[in-house]
Protein backbone atom coordinates (compact mmCIF):
# COMPACT_ATOMS: atom_id res chain seq x y z
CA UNK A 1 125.41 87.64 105.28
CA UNK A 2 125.72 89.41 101.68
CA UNK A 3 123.63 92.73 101.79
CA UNK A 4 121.10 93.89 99.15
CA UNK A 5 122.26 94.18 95.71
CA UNK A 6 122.28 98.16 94.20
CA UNK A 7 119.86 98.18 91.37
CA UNK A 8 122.33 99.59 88.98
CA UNK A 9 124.62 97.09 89.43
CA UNK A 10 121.93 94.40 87.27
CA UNK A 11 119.80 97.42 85.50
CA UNK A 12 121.97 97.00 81.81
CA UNK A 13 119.77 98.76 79.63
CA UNK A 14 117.40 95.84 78.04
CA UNK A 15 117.82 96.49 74.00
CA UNK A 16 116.61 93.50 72.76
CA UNK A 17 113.98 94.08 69.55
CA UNK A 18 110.79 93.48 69.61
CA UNK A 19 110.15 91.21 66.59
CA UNK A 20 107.46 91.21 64.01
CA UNK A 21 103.92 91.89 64.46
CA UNK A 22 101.50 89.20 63.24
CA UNK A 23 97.30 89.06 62.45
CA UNK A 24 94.68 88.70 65.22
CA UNK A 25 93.23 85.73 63.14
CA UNK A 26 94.17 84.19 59.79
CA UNK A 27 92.56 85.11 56.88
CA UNK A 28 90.93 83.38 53.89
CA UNK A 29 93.86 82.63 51.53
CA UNK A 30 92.35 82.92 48.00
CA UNK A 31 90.28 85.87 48.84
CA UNK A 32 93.35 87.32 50.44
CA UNK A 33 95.49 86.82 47.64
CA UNK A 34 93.15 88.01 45.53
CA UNK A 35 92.73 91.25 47.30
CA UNK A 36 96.52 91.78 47.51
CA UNK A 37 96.86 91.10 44.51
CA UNK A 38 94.90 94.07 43.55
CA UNK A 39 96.52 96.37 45.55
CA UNK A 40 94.90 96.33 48.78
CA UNK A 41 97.42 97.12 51.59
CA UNK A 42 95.92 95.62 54.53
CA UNK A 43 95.69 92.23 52.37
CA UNK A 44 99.65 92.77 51.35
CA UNK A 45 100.29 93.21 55.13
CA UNK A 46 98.29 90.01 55.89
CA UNK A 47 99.45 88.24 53.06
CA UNK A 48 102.87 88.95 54.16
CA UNK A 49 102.39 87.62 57.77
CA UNK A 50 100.64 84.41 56.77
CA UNK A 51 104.40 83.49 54.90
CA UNK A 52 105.94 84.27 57.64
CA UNK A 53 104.00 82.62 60.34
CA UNK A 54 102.91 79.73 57.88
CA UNK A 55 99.64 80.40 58.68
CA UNK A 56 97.72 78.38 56.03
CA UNK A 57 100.20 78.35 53.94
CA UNK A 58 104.04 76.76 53.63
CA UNK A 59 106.12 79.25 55.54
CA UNK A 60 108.42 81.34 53.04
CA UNK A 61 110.04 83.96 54.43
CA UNK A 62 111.45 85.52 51.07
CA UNK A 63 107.61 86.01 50.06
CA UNK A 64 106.27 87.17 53.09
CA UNK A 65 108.99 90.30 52.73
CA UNK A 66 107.85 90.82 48.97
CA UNK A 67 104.15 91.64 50.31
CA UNK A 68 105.53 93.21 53.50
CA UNK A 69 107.18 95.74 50.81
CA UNK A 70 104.69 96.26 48.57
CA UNK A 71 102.38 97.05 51.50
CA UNK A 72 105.13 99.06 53.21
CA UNK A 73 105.60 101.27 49.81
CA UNK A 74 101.91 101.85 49.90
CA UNK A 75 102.53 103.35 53.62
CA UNK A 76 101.31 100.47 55.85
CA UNK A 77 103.13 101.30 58.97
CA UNK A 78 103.01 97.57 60.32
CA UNK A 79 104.38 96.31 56.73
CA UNK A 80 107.09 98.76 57.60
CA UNK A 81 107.87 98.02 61.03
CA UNK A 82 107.84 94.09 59.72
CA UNK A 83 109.99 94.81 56.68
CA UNK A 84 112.53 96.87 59.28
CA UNK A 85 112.66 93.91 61.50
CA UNK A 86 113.13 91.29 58.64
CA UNK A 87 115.91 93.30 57.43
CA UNK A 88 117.49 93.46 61.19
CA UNK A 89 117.27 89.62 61.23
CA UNK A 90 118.22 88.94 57.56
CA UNK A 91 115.14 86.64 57.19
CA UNK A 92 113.90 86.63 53.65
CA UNK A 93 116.07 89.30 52.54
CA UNK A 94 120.08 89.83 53.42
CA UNK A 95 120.75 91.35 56.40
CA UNK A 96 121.00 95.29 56.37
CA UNK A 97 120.37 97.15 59.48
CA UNK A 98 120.69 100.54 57.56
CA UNK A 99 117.60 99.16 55.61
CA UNK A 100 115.95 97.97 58.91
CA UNK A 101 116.63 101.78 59.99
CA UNK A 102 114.93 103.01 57.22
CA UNK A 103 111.50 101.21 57.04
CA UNK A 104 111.70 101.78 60.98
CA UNK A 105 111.75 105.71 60.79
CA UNK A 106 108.84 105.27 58.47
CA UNK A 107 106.79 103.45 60.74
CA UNK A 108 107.79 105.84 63.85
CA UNK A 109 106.85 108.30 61.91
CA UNK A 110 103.26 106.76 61.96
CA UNK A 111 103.28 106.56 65.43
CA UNK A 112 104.13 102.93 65.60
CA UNK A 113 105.08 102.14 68.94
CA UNK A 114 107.16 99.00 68.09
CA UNK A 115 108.84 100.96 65.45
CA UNK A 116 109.72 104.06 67.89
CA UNK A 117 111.33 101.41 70.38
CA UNK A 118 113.42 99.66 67.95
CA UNK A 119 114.66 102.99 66.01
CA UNK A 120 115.46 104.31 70.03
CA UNK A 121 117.56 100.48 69.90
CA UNK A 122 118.99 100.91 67.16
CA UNK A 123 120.37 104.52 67.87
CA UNK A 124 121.42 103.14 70.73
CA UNK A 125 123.77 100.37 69.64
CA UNK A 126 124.78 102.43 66.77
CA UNK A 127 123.20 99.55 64.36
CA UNK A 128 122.64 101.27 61.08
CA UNK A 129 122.72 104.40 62.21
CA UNK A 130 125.27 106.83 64.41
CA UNK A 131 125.32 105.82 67.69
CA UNK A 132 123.35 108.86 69.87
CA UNK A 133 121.88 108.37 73.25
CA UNK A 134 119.46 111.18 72.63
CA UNK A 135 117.89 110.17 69.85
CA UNK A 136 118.10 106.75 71.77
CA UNK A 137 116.16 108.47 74.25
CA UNK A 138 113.78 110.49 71.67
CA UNK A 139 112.21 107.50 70.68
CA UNK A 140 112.31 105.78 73.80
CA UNK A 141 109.92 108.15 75.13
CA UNK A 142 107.86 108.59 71.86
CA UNK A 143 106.84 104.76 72.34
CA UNK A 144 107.12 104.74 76.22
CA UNK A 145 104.56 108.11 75.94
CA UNK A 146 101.82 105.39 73.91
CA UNK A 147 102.59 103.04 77.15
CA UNK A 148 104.71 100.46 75.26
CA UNK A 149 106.57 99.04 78.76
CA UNK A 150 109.70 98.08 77.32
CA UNK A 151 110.32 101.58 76.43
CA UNK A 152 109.48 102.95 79.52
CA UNK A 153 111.76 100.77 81.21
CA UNK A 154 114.64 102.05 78.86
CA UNK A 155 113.98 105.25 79.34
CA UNK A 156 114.03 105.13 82.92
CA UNK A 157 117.53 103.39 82.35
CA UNK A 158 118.38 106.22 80.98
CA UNK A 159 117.28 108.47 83.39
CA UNK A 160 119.25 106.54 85.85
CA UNK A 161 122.17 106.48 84.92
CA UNK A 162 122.16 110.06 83.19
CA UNK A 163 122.87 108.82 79.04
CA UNK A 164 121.14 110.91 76.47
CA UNK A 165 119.40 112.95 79.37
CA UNK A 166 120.30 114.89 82.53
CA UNK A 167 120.54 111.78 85.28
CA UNK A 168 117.08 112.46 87.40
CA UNK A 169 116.21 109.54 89.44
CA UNK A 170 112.53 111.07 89.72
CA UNK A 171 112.59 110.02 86.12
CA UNK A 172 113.56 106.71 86.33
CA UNK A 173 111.39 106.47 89.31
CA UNK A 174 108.15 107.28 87.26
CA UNK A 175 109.62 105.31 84.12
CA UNK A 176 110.08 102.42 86.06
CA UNK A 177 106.91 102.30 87.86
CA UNK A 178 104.41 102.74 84.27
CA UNK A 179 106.71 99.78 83.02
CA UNK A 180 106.48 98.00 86.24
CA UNK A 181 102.49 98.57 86.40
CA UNK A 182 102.28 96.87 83.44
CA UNK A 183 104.26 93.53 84.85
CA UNK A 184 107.86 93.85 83.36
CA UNK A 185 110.00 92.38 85.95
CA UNK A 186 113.24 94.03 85.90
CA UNK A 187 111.16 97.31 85.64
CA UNK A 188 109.40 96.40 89.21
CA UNK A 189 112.93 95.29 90.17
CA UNK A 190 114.33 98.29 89.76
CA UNK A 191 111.47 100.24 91.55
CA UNK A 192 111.96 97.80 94.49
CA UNK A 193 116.05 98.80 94.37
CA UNK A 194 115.19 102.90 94.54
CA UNK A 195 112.30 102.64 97.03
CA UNK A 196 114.99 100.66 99.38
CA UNK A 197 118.17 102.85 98.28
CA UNK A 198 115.31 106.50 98.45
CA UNK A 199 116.63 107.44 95.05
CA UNK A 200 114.26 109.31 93.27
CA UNK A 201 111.64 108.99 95.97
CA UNK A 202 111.43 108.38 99.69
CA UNK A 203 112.86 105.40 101.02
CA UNK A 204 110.22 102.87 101.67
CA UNK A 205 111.22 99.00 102.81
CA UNK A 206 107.54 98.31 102.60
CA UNK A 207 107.63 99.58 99.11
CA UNK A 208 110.64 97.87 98.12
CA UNK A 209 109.57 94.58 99.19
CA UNK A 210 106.52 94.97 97.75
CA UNK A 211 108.07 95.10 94.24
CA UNK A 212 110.58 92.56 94.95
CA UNK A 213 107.97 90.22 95.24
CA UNK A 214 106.54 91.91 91.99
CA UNK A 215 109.34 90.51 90.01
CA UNK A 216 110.19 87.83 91.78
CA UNK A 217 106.98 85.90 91.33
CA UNK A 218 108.05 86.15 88.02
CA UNK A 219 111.52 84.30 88.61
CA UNK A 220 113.62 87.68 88.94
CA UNK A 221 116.81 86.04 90.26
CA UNK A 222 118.04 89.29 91.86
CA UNK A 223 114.75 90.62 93.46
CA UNK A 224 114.30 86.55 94.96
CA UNK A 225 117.92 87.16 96.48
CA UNK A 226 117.21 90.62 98.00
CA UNK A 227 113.71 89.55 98.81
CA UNK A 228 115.12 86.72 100.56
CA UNK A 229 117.63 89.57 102.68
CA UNK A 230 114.46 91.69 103.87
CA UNK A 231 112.95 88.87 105.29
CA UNK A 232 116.48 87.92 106.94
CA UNK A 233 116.79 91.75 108.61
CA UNK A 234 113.12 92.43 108.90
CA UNK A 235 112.82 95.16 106.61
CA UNK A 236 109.56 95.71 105.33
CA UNK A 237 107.99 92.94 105.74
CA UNK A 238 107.91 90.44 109.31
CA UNK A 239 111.75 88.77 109.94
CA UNK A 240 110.70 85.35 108.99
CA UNK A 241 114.30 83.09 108.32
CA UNK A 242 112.26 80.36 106.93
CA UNK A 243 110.82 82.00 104.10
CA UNK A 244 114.15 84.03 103.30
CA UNK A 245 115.72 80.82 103.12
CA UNK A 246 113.11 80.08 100.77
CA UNK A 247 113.33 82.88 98.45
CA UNK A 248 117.72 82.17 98.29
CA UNK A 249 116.60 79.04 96.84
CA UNK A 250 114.73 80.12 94.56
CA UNK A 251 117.00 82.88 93.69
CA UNK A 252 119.77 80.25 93.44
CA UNK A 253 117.88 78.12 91.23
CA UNK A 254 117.17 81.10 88.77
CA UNK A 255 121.63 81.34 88.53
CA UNK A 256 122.08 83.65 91.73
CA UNK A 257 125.52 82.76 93.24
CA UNK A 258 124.61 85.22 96.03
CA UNK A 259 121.63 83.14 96.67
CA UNK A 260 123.18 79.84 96.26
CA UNK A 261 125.84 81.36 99.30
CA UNK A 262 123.07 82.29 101.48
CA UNK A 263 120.91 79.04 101.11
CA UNK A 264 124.09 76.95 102.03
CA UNK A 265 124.67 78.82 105.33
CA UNK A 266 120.98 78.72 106.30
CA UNK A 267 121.24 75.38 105.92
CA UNK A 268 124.69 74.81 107.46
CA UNK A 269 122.91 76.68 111.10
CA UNK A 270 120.27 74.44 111.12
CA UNK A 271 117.17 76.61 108.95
């Protein structure tokens, strides 16, 4: 029987961008227009993500990043996180992450939380910028401080495995768990892997299964699989080889091999 899988061994740090932010509700066109047209920011910025969205309108991305701009140059920080992120895709305007860069720093600077997390990407990869795990980790934890999750989980990454910062798994212990409070899956499976390992807090089965389930209610492969060893050993939680056997299928259904192996020979003695 394959043992519990080490949470570093899945934990790649997640740097995926966010993508752009849109309106709560869709404006009147004409008076919109009308307003942008005049100069008003917020109806630039709304302008900008009716194009984009096609929102009453046909959907032209090359127009939606000429009002993101002239909203952005009037110091709109969401015009300016948009504008960053339509120059990291290269929709509506050729692709230039040193441009992306730019309109992101001037967002972060607003205290845009989406902005702080993809600048911390972006220094990160080394996309448009030097590559530097501290400043990776600066504005990880500037966007991760105004509880954006995906943040936190990075920065707990970081923490983890010691890149940018001094390694602390108390860090990546408390990272992990604001992230994994607010639902992000590999966060909670992470928490689940240090509360069974005790890294960065005292080793807690109970705990760990606890969070498993956490993430895999949400179709974590890995936490089904390890879920799915508790209940075979009887850590933290009743032995019960019916619902392990349970939780390997899932797990191999969501692309676990390990899972797929442990299902067979469940069912192979008879489970």
């Amino acid at each position: 029987m394959k043992q519990t899988v080490k949470w570093l061994a899945a934990a790649l740090i997640a740097l995926g961008l966010n993508q752009a932010v849109g309106a709560d509700s869709v404006p009147n066109l004409q008076e919109t227009l009308q307003a942008a047209e005049q100069g008003s920011a917020k109806a630039q910025f709304y302008l900008g993500v009716m194009y984009e969205g096609g929102q009453g309108v046909r959907q032209d991305y090359t127009k939606a990043v000429q009002w993101f701009r002239k909203a952005a140059e009037q110091g709109d920080a969401k015009a300016q996180y948009n504008l960053g992120v339509a120059y990291d895709n290269g929709q509506g305007v050729r692709q230039d992450y040193a441009q992306a860069v730019q309109w992101y720093r001037r967002a972060a600077e607003q205290r845009d939380a989406e902005a702080q997390y993809n600048l911390g990407v972006a220094y990160a990869q080394g996309q448009g910028v030097r590559q530097a795990d501290k400043q990776a980790v600066h504005w990880y934890r500037k966007a991760a401080e105004q509880g954006h999750a995906q943040a936190q989980f990075n920065l707990g990454l970081m923490y983890g495995v010691g890149k940018g910062v001094r390694q602390d798994y108390a860090q990546a212990v408390q990272w992990f768990y604001k992230a994994a409070e607010q639902g992000h899956a590999k966060a909670q499976y992470n928490l689940g892997g240090m509360y069974y390992d005790g890294q960065g807090t005292r080793q807690d089965y109970s705990q760990a299964s606890e969070w498993y389930h956490k993430a895999a209610e949400q179709g974590h492969a890995e936490a089904q699989y390890n879920l799915g060893v508790m209940y075979t050993q009887g850590q933290g939680v009743r032995q019960n080889l019916v619902i392990a056997k349970e939780w390997y299928g899932k797990a191999c259904d969501n692309g676990s091999q390990q899972g797929c192996d442990n299902y067979r020979e469940f069912n192979q003695a008879g489970y």
